[in-house]
Every structure is written in C-alpha cells, then in structure tokens.
Short mmCIF file of C-alpha atoms and ligand atoms in Angstrom, two decimals:
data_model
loop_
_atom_site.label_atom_id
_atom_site.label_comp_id
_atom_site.label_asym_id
_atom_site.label_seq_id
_atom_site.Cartn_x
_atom_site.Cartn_y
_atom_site.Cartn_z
CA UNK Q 1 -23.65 15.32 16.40
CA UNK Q 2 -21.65 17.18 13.70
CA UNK Q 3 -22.10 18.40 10.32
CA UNK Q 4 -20.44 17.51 7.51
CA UNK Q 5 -20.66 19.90 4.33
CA UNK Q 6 -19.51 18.78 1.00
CA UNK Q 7 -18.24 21.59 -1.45
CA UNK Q 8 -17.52 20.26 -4.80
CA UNK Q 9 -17.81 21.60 -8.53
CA UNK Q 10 -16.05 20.34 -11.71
CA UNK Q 11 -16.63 16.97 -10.19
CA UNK Q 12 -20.00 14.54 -10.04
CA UNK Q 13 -21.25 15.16 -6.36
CA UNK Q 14 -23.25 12.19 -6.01
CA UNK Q 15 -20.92 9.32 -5.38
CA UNK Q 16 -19.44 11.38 -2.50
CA UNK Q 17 -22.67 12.32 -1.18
CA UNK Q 18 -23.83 8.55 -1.12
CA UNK Q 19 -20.40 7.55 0.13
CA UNK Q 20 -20.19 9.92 3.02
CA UNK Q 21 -23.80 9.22 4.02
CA UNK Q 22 -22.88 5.94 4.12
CA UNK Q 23 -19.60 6.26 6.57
CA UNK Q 24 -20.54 8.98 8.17
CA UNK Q 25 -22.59 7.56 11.11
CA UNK Q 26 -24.83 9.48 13.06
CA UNK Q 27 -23.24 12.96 11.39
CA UNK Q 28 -24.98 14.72 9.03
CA UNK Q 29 -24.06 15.36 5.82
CA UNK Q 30 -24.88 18.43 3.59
CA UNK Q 31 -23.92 18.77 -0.72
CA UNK Q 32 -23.40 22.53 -1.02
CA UNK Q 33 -25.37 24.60 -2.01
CA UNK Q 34 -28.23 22.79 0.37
CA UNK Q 35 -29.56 25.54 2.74
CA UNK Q 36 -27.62 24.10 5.96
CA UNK Q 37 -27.64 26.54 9.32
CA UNK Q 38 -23.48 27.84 8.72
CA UNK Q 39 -22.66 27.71 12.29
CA UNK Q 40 -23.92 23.88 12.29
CA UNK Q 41 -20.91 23.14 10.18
CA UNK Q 42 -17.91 21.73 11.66
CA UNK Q 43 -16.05 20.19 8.78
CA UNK Q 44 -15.88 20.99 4.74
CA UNK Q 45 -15.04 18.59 1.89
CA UNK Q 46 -14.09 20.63 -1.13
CA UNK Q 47 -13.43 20.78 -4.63
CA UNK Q 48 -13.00 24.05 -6.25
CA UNK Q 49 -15.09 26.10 -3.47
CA UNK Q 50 -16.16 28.96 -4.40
CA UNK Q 51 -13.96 32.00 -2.92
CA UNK Q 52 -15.43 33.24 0.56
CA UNK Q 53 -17.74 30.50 1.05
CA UNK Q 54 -15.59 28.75 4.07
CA UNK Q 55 -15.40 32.03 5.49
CA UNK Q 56 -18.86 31.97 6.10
CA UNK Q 57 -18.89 29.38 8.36
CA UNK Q 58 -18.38 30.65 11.89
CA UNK Q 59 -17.58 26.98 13.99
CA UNK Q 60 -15.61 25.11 11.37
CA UNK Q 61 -12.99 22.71 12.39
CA UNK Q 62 -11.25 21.46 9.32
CA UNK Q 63 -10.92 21.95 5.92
CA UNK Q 64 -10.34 18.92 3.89
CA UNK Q 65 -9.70 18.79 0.26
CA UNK Q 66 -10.75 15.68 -1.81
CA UNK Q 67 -7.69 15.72 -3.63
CA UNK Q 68 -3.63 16.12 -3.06
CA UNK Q 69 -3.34 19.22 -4.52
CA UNK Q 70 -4.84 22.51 -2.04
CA UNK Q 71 -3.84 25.06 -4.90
CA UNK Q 72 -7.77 25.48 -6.21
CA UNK Q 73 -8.19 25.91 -2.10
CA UNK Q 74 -5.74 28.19 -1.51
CA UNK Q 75 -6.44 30.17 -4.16
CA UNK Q 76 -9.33 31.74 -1.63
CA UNK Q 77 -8.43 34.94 0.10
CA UNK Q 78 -10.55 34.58 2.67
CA UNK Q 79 -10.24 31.37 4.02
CA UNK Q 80 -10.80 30.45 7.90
CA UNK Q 81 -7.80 29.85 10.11
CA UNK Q 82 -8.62 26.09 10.45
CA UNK Q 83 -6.17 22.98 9.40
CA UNK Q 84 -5.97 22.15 5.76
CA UNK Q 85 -6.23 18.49 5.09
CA UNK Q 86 -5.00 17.30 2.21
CA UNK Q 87 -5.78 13.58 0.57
CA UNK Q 88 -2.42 11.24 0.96
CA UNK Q 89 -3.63 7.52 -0.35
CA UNK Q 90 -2.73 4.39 -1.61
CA UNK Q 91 -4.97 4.45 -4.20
CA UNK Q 92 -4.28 8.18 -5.18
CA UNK Q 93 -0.53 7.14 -5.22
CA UNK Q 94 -1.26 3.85 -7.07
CA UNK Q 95 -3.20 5.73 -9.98
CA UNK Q 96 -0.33 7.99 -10.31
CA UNK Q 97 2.36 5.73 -10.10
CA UNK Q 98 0.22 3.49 -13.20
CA UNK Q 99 -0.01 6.59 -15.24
CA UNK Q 100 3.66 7.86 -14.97
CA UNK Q 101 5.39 4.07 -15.20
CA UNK Q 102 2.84 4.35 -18.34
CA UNK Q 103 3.85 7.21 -19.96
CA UNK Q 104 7.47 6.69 -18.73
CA UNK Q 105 7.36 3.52 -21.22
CA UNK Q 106 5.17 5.28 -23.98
CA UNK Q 107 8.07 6.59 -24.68
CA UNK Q 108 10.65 4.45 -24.35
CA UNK Q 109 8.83 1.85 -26.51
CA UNK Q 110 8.31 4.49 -29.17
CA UNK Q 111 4.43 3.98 -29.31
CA UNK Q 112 3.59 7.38 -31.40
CA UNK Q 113 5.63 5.57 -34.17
CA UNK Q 114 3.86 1.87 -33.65
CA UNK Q 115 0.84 3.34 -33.66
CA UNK Q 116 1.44 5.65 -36.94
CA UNK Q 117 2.61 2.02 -38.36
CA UNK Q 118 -0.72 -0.07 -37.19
CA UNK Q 119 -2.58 3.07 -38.80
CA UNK Q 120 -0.89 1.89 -42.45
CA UNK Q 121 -0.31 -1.51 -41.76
CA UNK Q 122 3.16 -1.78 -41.18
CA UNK Q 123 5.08 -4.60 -39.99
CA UNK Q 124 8.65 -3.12 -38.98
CA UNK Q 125 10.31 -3.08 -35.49
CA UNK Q 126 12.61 -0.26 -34.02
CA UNK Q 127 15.77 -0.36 -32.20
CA UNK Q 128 14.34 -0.03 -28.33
CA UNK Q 129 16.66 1.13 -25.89
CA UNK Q 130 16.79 -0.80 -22.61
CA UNK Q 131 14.90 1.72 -19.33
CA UNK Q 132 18.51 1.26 -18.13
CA UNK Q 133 19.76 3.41 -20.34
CA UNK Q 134 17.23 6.36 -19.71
CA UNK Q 135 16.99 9.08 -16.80
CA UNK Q 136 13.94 9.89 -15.41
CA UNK Q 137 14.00 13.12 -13.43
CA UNK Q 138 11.21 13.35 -11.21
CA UNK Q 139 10.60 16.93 -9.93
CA UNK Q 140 8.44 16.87 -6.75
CA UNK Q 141 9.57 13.87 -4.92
CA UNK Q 142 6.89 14.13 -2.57
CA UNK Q 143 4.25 10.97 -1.81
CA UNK Q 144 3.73 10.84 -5.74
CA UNK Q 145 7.26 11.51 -6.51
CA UNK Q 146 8.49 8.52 -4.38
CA UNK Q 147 6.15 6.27 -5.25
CA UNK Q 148 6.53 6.82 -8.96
CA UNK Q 149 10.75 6.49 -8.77
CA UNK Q 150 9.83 3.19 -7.00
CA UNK Q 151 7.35 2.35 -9.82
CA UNK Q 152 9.72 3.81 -12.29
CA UNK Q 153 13.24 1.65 -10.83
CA UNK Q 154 10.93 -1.47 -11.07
CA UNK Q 155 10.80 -1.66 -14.87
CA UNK Q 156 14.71 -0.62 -14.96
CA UNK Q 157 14.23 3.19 -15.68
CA UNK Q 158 17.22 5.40 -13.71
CA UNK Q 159 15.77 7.90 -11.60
CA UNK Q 160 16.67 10.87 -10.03
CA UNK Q 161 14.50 13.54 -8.05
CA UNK Q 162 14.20 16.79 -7.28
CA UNK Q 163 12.57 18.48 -4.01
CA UNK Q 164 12.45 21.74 -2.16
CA UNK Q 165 13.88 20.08 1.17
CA UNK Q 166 17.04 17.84 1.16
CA UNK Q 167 16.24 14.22 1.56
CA UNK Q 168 17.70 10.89 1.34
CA UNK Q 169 15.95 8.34 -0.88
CA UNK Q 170 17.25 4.85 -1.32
CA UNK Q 171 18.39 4.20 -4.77
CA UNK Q 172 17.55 7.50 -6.41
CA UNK Q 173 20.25 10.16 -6.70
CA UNK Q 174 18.37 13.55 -5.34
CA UNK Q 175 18.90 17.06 -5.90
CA UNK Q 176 17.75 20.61 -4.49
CA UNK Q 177 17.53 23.98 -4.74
CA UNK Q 178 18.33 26.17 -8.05
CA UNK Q 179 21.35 24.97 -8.52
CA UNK Q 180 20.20 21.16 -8.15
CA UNK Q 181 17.90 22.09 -10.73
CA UNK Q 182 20.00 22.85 -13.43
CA UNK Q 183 21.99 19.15 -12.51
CA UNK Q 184 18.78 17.30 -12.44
CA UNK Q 185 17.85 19.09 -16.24
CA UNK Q 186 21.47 18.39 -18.24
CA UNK Q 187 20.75 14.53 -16.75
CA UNK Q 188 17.50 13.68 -18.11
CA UNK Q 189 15.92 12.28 -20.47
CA UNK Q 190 12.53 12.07 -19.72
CA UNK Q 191 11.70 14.46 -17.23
CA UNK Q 192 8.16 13.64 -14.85
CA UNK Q 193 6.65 16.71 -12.73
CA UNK Q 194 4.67 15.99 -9.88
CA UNK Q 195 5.33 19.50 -7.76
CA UNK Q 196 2.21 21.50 -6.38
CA UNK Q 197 1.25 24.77 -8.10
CA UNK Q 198 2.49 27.35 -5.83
CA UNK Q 199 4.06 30.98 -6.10
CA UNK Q 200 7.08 29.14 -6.49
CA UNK Q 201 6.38 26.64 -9.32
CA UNK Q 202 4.17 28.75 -11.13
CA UNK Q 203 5.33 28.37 -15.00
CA UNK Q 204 8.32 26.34 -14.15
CA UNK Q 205 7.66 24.39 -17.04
CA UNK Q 206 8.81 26.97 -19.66
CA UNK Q 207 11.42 26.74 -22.79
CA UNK Q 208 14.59 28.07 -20.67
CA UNK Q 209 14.00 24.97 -18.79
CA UNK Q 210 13.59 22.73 -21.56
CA UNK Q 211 16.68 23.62 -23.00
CA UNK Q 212 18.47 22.21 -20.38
CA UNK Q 213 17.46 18.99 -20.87
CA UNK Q 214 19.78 16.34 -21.84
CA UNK Q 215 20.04 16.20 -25.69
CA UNK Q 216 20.38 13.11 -28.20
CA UNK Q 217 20.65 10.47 -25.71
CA UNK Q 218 19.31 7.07 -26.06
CA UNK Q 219 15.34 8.23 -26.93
CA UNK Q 220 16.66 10.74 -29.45
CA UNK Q 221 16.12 14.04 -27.38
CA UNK Q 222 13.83 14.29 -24.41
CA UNK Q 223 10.67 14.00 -23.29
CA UNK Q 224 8.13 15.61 -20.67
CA UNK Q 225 5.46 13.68 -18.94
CA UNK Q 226 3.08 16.60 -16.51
CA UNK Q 227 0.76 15.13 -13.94
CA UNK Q 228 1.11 17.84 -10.95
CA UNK Q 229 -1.10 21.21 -12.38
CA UNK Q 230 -1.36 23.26 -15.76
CA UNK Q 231 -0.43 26.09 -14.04
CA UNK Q 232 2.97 24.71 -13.67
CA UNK Q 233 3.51 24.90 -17.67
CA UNK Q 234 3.47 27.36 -20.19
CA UNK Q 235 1.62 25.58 -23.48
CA UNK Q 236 2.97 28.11 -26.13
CA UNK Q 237 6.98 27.00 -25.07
CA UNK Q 238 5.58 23.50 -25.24
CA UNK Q 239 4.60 23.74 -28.31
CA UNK Q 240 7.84 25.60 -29.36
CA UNK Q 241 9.91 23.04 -28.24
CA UNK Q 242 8.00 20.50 -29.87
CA UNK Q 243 8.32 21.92 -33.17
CA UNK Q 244 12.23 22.82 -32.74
CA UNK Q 245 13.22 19.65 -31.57
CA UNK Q 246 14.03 21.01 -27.62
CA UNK Q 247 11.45 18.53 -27.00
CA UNK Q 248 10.99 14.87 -28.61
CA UNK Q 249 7.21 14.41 -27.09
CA UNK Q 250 4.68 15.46 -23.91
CA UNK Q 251 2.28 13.87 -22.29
CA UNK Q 252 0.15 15.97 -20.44
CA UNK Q 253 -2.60 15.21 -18.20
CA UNK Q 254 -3.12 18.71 -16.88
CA UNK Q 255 -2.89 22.21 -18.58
CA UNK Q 256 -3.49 25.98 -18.26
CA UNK Q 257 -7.27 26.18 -18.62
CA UNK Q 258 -9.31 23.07 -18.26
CA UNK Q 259 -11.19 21.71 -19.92
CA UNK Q 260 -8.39 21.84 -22.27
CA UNK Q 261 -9.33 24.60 -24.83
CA UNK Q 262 -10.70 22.82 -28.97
CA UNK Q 263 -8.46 25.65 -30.42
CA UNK Q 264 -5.32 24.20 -28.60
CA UNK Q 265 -2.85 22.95 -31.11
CA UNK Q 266 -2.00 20.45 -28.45
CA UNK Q 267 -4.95 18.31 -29.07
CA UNK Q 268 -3.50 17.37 -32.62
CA UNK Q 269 -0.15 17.03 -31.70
CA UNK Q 270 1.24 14.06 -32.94
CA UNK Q 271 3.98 13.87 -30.13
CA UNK Q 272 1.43 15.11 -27.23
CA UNK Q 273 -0.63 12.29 -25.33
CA UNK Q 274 -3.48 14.18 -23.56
CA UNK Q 275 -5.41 13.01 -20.79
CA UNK Q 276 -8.52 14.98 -18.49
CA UNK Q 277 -6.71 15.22 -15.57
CA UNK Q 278 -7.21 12.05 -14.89
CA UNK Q 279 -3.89 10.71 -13.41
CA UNK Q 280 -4.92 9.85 -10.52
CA UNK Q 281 -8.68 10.69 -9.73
CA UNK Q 282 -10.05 10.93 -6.87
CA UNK Q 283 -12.49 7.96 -6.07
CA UNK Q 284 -14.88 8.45 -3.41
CA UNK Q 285 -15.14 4.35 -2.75
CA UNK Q 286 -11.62 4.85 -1.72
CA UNK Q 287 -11.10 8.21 -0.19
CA UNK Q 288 -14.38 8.95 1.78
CA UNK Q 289 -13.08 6.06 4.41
CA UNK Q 290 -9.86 7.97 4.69
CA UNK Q 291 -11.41 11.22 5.47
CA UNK Q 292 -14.03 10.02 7.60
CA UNK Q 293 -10.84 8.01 9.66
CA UNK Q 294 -9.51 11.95 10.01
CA UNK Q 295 -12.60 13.13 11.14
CA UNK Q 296 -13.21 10.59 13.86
CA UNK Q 297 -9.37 11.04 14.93
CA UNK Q 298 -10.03 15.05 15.83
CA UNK Q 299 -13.31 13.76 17.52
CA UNK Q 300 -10.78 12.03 19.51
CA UNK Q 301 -8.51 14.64 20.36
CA UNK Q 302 -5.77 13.04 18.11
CA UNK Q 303 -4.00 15.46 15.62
CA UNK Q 304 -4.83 15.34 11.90
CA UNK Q 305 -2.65 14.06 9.09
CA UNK Q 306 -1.01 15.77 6.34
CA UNK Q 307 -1.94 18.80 7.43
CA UNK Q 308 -0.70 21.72 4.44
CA UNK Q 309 1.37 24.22 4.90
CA UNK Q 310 -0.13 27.93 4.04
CA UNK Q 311 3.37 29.89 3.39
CA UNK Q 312 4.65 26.83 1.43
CA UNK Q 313 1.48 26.71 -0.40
CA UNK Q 314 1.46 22.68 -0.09
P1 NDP M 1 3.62 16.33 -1.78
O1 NDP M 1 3.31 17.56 -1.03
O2 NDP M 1 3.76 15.05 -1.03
O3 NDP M 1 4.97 16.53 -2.62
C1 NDP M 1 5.30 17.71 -3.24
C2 NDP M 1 6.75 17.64 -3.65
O4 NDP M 1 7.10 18.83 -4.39
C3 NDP M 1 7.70 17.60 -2.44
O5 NDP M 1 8.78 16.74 -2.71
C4 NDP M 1 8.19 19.04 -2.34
O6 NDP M 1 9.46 19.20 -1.77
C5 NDP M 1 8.25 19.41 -3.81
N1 NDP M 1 8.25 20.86 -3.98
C6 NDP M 1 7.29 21.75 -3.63
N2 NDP M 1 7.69 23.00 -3.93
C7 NDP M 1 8.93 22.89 -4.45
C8 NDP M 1 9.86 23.82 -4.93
N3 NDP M 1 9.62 25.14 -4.92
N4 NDP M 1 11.05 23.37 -5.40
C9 NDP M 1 11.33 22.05 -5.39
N5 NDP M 1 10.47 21.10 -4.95
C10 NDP M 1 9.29 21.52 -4.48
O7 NDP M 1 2.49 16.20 -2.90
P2 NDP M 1 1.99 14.89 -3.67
O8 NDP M 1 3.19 14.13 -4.09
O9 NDP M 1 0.96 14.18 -2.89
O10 NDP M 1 1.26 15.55 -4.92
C11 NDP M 1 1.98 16.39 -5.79
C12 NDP M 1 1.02 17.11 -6.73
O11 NDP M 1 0.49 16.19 -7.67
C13 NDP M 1 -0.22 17.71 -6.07
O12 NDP M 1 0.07 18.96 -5.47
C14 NDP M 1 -1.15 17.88 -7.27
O13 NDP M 1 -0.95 19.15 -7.86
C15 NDP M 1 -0.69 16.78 -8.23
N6 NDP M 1 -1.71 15.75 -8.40
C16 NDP M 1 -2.24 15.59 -9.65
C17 NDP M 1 -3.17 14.61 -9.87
C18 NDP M 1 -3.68 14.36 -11.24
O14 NDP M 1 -4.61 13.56 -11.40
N7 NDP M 1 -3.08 14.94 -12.27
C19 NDP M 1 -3.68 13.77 -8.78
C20 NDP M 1 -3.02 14.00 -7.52
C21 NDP M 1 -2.08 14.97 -7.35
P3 NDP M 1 9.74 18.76 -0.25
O15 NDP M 1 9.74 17.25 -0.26
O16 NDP M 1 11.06 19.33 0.03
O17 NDP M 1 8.61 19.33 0.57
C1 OXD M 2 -5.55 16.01 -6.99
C2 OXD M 2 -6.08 15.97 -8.34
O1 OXD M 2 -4.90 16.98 -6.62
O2 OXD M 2 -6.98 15.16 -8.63
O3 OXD M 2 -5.75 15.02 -6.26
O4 OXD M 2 -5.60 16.71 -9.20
#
C-alpha cells in the first residue's frame, strides 16, 4: 500500500485532504506536517514546500505539484532526483482562458470608463472598436497560451504568440526567440503573459519592454493583462508606464510579493484591475482525480504526464 503526503501552505488543506482520502483507495494519505514514518512516503502533493523537506524522504517516487506552475518547487535546492509532475487540466485551462477572454474585453469595451460613469450617473456611450481590430500578443503559448488564443479568436480578437520553441498554431501568427520578441511587441495592443517564472523570464515584464508596444492604435495605447507569476514583472515600471502613458491599463492577477503589499500604489490604480491570484485556481474537486489517474498509471508501470523539465525550469 503506498503513502501519499500532501505538502501545502498559502492554500486551505482541507478540501484536498478530504478529496484525496476520498480517491485515494486503499493508500494512505498524510497533510504535512502529520508525523508520517519518511521512508513510508512514495509520492508528495505540494504547494509551496518548505525548502529541504522532499529531501527528507528517502523512497519517494514523484513529486507532483497542485498547480501548473513548479517555480515555488523549484525554488528548493535540495530537491530529490524524482519526476516533477506538473497539473495540465481542463478546468485549470478553462479558468484561465475565462479570465484572459475577460480581461481581453475589459478593455476593449472600455469598462474603467463605464464604470467611472455608473459611479456619477452617466448615460453616454463610447466609440468601441470591433476585437478585429486589436492584437493580442500572447507570450507563453503553452497549454494556457493556446487555449486562451482559441478563447481569444472566438470573440474576434487577432492573436499572435510567442514561445521559446518554434511551433505551428492554426490561425495565430507565432514568433520566437529575441528577435521574435521585439516583432510580437511593435504588433500589439494588448499584450497577455502566461510564461513560467524561470531564470529566463525573470522581470521580463519591465519598461524597455513596454515601450515596444504598439502605440495609439485602436484602444488608444496598450494594455497588459499578467496571469503567469509576479516574478515575471517589475511593479515600479508598471506603474511608470501607467502614469506616462507607455501603458493605457493592467490587469494583474499575480505580483512580486503576495499577498499583494496595502502600501502598493497598484491597489488604487484607476487603470489596474487586481485579482488574488486567482486566474485559474486550483480546485481539488477537479484536480485530485487527475493526480490520483497519474499515480495509479506509475503503479502500472506506465510513464507519467507532463513531466517538467529542471534546466528549462518548466
Ligand atoms: P506551459 O509549460 O504549457 O507553457 C509555457 C509556455 O511558455 C510555453 O509556450 C513555453 O515555450 C513558453 N516559454 C517558457 N520559457 C520561455 C522563454 N524563455 N521564452 C519564450 N517562451 C517561453 O505552461 P502553462 O501554459 O500550463 O502555464 C503557464 C504558466 O501560467 C505557469 O507556469 C504558471 O506560472 C501560470 N499559471 C498561473 C495561474 C494563475 O492563477 N495566475 C494558474 C495556472 C498557471 P515552449 O512552448 O517553446 O516550451
Ligand atoms: C498555478 C497557479 O500555477 O495556481 O496553477 O498559479
């Protein structure tokens, strides 16, 4: 019989516990810190373990995060050489395809100014430019990336993506590299990052790259919509560009510290939406029955999914 261990902190532990109890069958399944014998444990669920722990386990299998993103994993130094799961599911994707289509039209249908006007009572409509008219550049077209260009293309948005790895997607015009960067930027209007925080996106999000963005278009300058990590932005060039015009409006569901800080200008902003990292969260009704489905397949002898990728960090 094997042991599952969960590992979480930042989120409510008890709907996984009950969850995994529940699909878990004859395993038996542990909520950190719970005095569990280590070398009983063959797999780990984690959220935001804390550094060293995993290495403490001498027979673990698998390491499986509870969300898409492995940065707060990989973050340990001193992690066991076992695979890194990550979570890839349609209800993940389907949050974060609602909350960038969502944001994506925020924008477009000027809502920071309809809502100013409902706050004084103000009956006057705005010239709205058709999606058609507007780019989206996704950076990170990964499973969220995809998914949102197809979410994007289906209320008439343009799209165009940017990944690491050259790939063909029907419909969206894709770019690469450094260079494909810079042809993505001068493009777009709104501009949606969904990348992983690693070495190589750290701060990516900074005022050099803002800059690049196309200017005036039909949404009067452009617009950045965040829902991959914090870590990929730097909040003080936000906030420059903001008040200098590089940028017309954010939304931003994720930022450098979290919670995000009460002396952050950003909370007041009247051009910022702010969510709690809550994009797309993970729900344990959903996502247990996908890990457990993992577990049984190594039981098996069958290799397991979207495994990560140390060096590439994702
Ligand atoms: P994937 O691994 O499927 O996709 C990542 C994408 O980023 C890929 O297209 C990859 O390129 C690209 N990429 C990575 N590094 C680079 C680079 N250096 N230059 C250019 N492109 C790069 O991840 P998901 O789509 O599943 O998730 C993306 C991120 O979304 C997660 O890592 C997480 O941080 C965030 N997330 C946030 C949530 C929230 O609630 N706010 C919820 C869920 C996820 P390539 O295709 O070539 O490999
Ligand atoms: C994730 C997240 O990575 O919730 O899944 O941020």
């Amino acid at each position: 019989m094997s042991t599952i261990l969960l590992v979480i902190q930042g989120w409510e532990p008890d709907a996984w516990l009950s969850r995994f109890r529940l699909l878990a069958g004859n395993r038996e399944v542990a909520l950190w810190p719970e005095a569990v014998d280590p070398a009983r444990i063959d797999y780990v669920c984690v959220w935001r373990q804390p550094p060293g722990l995993l290495a403490t386990f001498p027979n673990l299998k698998a390491i499986f995060s509870l969300g898409a993103g492995v940065d707060h994993l990989l973050q340990d130094t001193k992690l066991p050489d076992v695979p890194i799961v990550r979570i890839v599911d349609s209800d993940l994707t389907q949050r974060m395809v609602g909350y960038v289509v969502m944001h994506a039209l925020l924008h477009q249908r000027q809502m920071k100014l309809y809502d100013a006007q409902q706050k004084e009572r103000r009956w006057r409509e705005h010239y709205e430019p058709p999606p058609c008219e507007i780019r989206v550049g996704i950076m990170g077209m990964g499973v969220m990336g995809q998914a949102a260009a197809k979410g994007l293309q289906a209320v008439g948005f343009s799209v165009a993506g940017w990944s690491r790895s050259v790939k063909n997607i029907a419909g969206v015009e894709m770019f690469f590299g450094e260079a494909g960067l810079e042809k993505l930027l001068v493009q777009t209007n709104i501009l949606v990052c969904l990348l992983p925080l690693t070495l190589a996106t750290k701060g990516i999000l900074r005022y050099d790259l803002f800059r690049k963005l196309a200017r005036g278009g039909a949404l009067g300058g452009p617009f950045l919509i965040n829902a991959g990590r914090g870590g990929l932005q730097v909040e003080d060039d936000i906030l420059r560009a903001l008040q200098n015009g590089t940028l017309a409006g954010a939304s931003l569901d994720v930022f450098e510290i979290e919670p995000l800080p009460l002396s952050s200008a950003l909370w007041a902003h009247s051009k910022v939406y702010i969510t709690p990292h809550n994009a797309a969260s993970s729900d344990p009704r959903a996502l247990v029955g996908n890990i457990m489905a993992q577990i049984e397949r190594h039981e098996r002898g069958k290799p397991l999914q979207n495994q990560v990728d140390r060096k590439l960090g994702y």
